[in-house]
mmCIF file of C-alpha atoms in Angstrom:
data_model
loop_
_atom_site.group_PDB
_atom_site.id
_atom_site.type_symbol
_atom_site.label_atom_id
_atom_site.label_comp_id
_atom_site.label_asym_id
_atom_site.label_seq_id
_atom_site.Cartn_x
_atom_site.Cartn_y
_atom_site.Cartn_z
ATOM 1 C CA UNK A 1 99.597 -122.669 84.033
ATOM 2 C CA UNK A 2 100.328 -119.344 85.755
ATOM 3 C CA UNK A 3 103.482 -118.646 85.704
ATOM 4 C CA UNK A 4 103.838 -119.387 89.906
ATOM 5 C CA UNK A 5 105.373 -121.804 91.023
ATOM 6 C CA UNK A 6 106.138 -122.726 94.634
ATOM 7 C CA UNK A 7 108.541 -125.216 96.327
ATOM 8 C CA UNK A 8 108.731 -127.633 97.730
ATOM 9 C CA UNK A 9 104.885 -129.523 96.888
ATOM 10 C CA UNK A 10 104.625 -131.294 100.484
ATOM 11 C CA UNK A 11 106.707 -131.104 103.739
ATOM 12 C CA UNK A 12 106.247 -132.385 106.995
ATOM 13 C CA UNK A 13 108.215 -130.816 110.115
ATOM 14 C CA UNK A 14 107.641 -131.007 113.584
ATOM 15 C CA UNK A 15 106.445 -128.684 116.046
ATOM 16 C CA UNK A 16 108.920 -126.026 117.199
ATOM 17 C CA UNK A 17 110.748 -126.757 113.760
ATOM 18 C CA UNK A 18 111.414 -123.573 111.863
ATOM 19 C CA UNK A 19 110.415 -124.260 107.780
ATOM 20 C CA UNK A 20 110.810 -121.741 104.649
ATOM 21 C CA UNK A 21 108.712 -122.215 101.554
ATOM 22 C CA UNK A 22 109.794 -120.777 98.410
ATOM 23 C CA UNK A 23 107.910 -118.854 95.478
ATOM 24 C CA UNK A 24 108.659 -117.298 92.061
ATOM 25 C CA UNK A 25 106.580 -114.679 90.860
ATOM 26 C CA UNK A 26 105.141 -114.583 86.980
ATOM 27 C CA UNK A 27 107.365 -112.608 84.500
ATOM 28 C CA UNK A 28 106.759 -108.798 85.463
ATOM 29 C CA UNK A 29 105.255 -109.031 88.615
ATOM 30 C CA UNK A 30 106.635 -106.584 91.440
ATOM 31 C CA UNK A 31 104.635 -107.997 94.165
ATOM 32 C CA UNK A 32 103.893 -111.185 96.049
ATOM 33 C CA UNK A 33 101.293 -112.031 98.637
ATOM 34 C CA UNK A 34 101.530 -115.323 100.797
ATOM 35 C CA UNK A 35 98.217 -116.463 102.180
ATOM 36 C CA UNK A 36 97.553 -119.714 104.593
ATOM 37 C CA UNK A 37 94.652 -122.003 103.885
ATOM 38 C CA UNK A 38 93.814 -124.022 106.708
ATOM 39 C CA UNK A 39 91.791 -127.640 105.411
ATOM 40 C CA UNK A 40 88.021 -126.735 104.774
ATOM 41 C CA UNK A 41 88.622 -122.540 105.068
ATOM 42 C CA UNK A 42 88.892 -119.978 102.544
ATOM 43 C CA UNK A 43 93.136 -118.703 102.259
ATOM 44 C CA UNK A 44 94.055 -116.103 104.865
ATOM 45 C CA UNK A 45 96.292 -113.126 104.003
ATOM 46 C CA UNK A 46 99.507 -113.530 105.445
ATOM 47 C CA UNK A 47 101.068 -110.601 104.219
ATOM 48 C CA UNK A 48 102.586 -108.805 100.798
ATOM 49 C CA UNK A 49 106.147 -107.615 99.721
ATOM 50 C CA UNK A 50 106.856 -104.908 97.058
ATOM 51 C CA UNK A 51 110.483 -103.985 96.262
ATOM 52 C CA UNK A 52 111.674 -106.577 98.589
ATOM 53 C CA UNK A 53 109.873 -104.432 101.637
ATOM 54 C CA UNK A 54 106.941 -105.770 103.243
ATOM 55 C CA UNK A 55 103.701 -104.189 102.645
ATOM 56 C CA UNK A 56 100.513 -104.921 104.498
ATOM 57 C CA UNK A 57 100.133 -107.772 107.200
ATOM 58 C CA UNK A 58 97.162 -109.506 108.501
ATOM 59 C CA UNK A 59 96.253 -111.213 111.946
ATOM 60 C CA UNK A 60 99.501 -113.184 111.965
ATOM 61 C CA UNK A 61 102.465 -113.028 114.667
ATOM 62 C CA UNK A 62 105.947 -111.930 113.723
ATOM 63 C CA UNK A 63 107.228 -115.794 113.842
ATOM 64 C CA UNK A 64 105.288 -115.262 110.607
ATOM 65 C CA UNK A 65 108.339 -113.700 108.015
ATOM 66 C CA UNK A 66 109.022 -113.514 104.472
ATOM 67 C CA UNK A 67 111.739 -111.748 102.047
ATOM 68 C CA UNK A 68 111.569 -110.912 98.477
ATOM 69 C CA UNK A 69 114.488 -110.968 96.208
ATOM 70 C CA UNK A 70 115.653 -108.478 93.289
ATOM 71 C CA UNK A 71 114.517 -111.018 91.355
ATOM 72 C CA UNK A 72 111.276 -110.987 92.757
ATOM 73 C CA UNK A 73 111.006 -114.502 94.045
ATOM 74 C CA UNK A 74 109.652 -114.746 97.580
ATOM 75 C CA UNK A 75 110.413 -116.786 100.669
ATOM 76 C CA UNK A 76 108.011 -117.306 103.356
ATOM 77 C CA UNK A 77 109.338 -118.456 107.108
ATOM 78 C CA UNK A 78 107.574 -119.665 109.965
ATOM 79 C CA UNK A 79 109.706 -119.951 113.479
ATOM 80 C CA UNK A 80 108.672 -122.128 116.379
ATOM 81 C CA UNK A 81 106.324 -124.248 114.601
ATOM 82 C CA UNK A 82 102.715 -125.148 116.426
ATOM 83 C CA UNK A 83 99.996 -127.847 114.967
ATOM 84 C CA UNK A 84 97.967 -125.185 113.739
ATOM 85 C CA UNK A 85 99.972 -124.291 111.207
ATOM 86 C CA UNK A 86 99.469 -127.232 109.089
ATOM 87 C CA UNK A 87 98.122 -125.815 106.370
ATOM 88 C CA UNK A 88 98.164 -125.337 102.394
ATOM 89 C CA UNK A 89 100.557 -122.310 101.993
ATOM 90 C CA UNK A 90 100.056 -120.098 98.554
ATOM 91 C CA UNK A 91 102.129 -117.649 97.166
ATOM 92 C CA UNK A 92 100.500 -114.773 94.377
ATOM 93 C CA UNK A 93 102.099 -112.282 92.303
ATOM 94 C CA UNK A 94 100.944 -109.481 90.227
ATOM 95 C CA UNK A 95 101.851 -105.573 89.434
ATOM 96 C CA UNK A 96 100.620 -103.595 91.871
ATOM 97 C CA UNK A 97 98.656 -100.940 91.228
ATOM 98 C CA UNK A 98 97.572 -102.482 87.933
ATOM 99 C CA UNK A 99 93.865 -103.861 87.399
ATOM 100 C CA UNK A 100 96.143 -106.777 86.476
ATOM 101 C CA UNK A 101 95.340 -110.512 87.167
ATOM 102 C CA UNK A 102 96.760 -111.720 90.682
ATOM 103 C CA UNK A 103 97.959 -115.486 89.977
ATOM 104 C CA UNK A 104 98.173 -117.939 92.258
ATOM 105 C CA UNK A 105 100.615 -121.026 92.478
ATOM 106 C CA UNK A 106 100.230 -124.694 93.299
ATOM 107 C CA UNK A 107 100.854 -124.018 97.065
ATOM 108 C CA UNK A 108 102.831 -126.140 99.806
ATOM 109 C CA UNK A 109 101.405 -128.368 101.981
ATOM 110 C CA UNK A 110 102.912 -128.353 105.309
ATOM 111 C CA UNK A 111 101.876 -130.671 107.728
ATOM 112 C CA UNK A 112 102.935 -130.147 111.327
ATOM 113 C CA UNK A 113 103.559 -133.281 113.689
ATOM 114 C CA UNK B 14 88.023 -104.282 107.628
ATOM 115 C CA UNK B 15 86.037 -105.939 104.826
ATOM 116 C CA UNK B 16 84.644 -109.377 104.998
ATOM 117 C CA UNK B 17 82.491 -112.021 102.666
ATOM 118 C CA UNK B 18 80.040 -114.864 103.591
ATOM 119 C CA UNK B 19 79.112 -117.184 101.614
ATOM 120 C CA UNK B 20 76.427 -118.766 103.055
ATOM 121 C CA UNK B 21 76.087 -122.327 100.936
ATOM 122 C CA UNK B 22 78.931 -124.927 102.022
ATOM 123 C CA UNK B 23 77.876 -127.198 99.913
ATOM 124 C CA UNK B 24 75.659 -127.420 96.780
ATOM 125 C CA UNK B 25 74.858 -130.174 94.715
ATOM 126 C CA UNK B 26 73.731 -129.854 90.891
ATOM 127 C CA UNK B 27 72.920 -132.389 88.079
ATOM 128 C CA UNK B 28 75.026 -131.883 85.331
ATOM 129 C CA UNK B 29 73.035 -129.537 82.802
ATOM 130 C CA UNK B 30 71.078 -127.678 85.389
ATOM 131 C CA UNK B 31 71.623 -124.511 85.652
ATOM 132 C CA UNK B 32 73.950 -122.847 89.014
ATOM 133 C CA UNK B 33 74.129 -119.772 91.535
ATOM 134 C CA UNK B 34 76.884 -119.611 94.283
ATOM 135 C CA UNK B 35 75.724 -116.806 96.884
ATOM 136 C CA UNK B 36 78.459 -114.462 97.905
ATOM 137 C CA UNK B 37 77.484 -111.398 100.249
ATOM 138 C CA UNK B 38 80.682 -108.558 100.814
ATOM 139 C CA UNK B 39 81.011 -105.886 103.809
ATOM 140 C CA UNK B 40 83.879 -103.230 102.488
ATOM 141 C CA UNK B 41 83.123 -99.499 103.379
ATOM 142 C CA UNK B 42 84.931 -98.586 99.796
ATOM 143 C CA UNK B 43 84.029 -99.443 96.762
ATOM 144 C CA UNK B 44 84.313 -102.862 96.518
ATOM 145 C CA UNK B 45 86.656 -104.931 94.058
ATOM 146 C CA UNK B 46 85.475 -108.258 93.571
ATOM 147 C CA UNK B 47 86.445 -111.993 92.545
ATOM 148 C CA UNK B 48 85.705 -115.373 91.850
ATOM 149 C CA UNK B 49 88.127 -118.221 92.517
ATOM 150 C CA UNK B 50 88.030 -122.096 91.532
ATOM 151 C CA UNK B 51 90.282 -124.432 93.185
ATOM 152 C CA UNK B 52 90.153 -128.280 92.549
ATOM 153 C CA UNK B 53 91.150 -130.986 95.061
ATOM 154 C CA UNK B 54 95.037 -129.997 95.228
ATOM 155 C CA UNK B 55 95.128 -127.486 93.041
ATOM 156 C CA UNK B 56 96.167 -123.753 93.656
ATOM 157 C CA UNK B 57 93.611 -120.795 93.099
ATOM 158 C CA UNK B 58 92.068 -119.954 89.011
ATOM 159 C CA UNK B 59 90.859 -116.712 88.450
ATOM 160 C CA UNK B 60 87.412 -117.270 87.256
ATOM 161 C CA UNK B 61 86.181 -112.707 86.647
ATOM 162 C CA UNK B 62 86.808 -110.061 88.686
ATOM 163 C CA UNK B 63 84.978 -106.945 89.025
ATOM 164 C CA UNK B 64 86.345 -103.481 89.085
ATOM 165 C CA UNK B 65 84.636 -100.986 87.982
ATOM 166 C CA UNK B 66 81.687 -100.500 84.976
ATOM 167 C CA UNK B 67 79.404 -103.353 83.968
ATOM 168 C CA UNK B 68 77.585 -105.009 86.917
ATOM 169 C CA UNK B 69 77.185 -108.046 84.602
ATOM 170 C CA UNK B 70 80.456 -109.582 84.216
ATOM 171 C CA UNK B 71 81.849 -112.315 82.176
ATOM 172 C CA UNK B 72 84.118 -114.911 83.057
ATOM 173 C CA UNK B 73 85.763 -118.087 81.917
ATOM 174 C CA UNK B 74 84.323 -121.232 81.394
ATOM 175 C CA UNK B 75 81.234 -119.954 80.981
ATOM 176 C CA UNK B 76 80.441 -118.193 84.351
ATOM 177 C CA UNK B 77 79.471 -114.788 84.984
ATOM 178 C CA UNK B 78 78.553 -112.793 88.034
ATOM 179 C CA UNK B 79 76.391 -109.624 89.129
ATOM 180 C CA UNK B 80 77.650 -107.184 91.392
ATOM 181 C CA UNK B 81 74.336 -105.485 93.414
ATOM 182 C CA UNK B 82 75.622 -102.658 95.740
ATOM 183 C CA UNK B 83 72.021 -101.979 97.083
ATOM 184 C CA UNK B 84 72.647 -106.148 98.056
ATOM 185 C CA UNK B 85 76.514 -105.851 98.854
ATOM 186 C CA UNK B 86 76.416 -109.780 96.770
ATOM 187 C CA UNK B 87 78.355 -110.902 93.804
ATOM 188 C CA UNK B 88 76.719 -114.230 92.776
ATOM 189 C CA UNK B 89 77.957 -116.635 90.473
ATOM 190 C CA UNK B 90 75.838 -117.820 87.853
ATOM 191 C CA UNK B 91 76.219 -120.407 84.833
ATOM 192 C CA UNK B 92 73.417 -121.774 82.709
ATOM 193 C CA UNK B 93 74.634 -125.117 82.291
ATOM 194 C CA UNK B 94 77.186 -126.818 84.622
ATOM 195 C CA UNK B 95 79.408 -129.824 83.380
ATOM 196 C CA UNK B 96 80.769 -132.386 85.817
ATOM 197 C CA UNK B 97 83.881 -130.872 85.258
ATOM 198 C CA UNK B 98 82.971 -127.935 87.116
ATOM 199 C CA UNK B 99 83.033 -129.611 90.528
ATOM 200 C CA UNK B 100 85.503 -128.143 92.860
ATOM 201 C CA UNK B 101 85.562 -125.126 95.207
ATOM 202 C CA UNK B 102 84.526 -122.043 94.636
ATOM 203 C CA UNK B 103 85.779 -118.731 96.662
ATOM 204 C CA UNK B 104 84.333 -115.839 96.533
ATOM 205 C CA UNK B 105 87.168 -112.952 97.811
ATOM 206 C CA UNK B 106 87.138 -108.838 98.260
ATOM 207 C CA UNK B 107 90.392 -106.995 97.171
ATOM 208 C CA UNK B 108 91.455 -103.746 99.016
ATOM 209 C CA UNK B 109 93.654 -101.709 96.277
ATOM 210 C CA UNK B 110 92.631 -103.503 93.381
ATOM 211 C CA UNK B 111 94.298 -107.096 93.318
ATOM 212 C CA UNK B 112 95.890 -107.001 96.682
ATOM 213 C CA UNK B 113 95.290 -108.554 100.053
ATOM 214 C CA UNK B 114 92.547 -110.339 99.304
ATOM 215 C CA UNK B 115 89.947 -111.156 102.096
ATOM 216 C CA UNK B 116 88.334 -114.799 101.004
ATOM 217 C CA UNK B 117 84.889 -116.332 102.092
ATOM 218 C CA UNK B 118 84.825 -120.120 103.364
ATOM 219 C CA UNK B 119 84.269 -121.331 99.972
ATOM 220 C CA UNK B 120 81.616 -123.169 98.499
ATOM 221 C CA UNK B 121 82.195 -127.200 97.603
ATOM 222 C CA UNK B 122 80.401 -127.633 94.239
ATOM 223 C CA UNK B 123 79.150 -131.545 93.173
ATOM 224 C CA UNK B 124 77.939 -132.046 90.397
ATOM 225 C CA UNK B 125 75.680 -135.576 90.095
ATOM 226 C CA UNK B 126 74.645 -137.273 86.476
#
């Protein structure tokens, strides 16, 4: 148990759809990473927030969003859904700039028809 | 931009033997280093991390891992694996510490009687 925990477990949309996956952080934590793990691949870095401003990015296109709230729970949104973004979607918190453990939760799997 | 390889997709092991999951890193700081389990529909469990100090470090369940800078690897060692160790095992540089972790493609761990 770590404390993550991510909504909803499963969802299923259709291509062009626009989805938004939900996260709340551990007790304490001031930042939250999403990353995309595509079946059989290691999880991609989607990006980060800290104090609800985002924070780093990787290879991903700006139909890619997220916010974080003053409560430091997280939402992830993806616009103009394509197939290749079925996927198992996880959220992480931890303190940043702490040696601190980053935890992950149970992700959400979207599948994309 | 850093990246890992980890060059086994698949290993098999008879329960009791003993185990080593390859991971090779390319960062051009110094490096800070993890090892992740995931089971079939799980999220990610931090297994150690490295940081800083020991090259030898200790994890849970009974893993540990050496960090070799002259090899740029991290491998993943346990004496004696139990079937309950099959899963997937990701092997993942941090830039910053804990953040925006780059993962390798994982290694699929079975374990046979």
């Amino acid at each position: 148990e770590t404390g993550v925990t991510q909504s909803p477990t499963h969802l299923i949309k259709t291509r062009g759809q626009q989805v938004t996956l939900r996260c709340s952080s551990q007790s304490g934590h001031n930042t939250v990473s999403w990353y995309q793990q595509a079946l059989g691949q290691g999880p991609q870095f989607i990006f980060q927030y800290y104090r609800e401003e985002e924070n780093g990015r990787g290879n991903f296109p700006p139909r890619f969003s997220g916010l974080q709230f003053p409560n430091y729970s997280s939402e992830l949104n993806v616009n103009a859904l394509e197939l290749d973004d079925s996927a198992l979607y996880l959220c992480a918190s931890t303190r940043r700039d702490s040696t601190d453990t980053q935890y992950f939760g149970p992700g959400t799997r979207l599948t994309v028809l | 931009a850093q990246s890992v390889t980890q060059p086994d997709i698949h290993i098999t092991v008879s329960e009791g033997a003993s185990l080593e999951l390859r991971c090779n890193y390319s960062y051009g700081a110094t490096p800070y280093l993890f090892w992740y389990v995931q089971s079939p529909g799980q999220g990610l469990q931090l297994l150690l991390k490295y940081f800083s100090g020991d090259t030898l470090v200790q994890g849970i369940k009974g893993f540990e891992a050496e960090f070799k800078r002259s090899q740029s690897s991290f491998n993943l060692r346990k004496p004696s694996v139990h079937w309950s160790d099959a899963a997937e095992y990701f092997c993942a540089v941090g830039v910053r510490g804990n953040e925006k972790l780059t993962f390798g493609t994982g290694t699929r761990l079975t374990i046979i009687p």
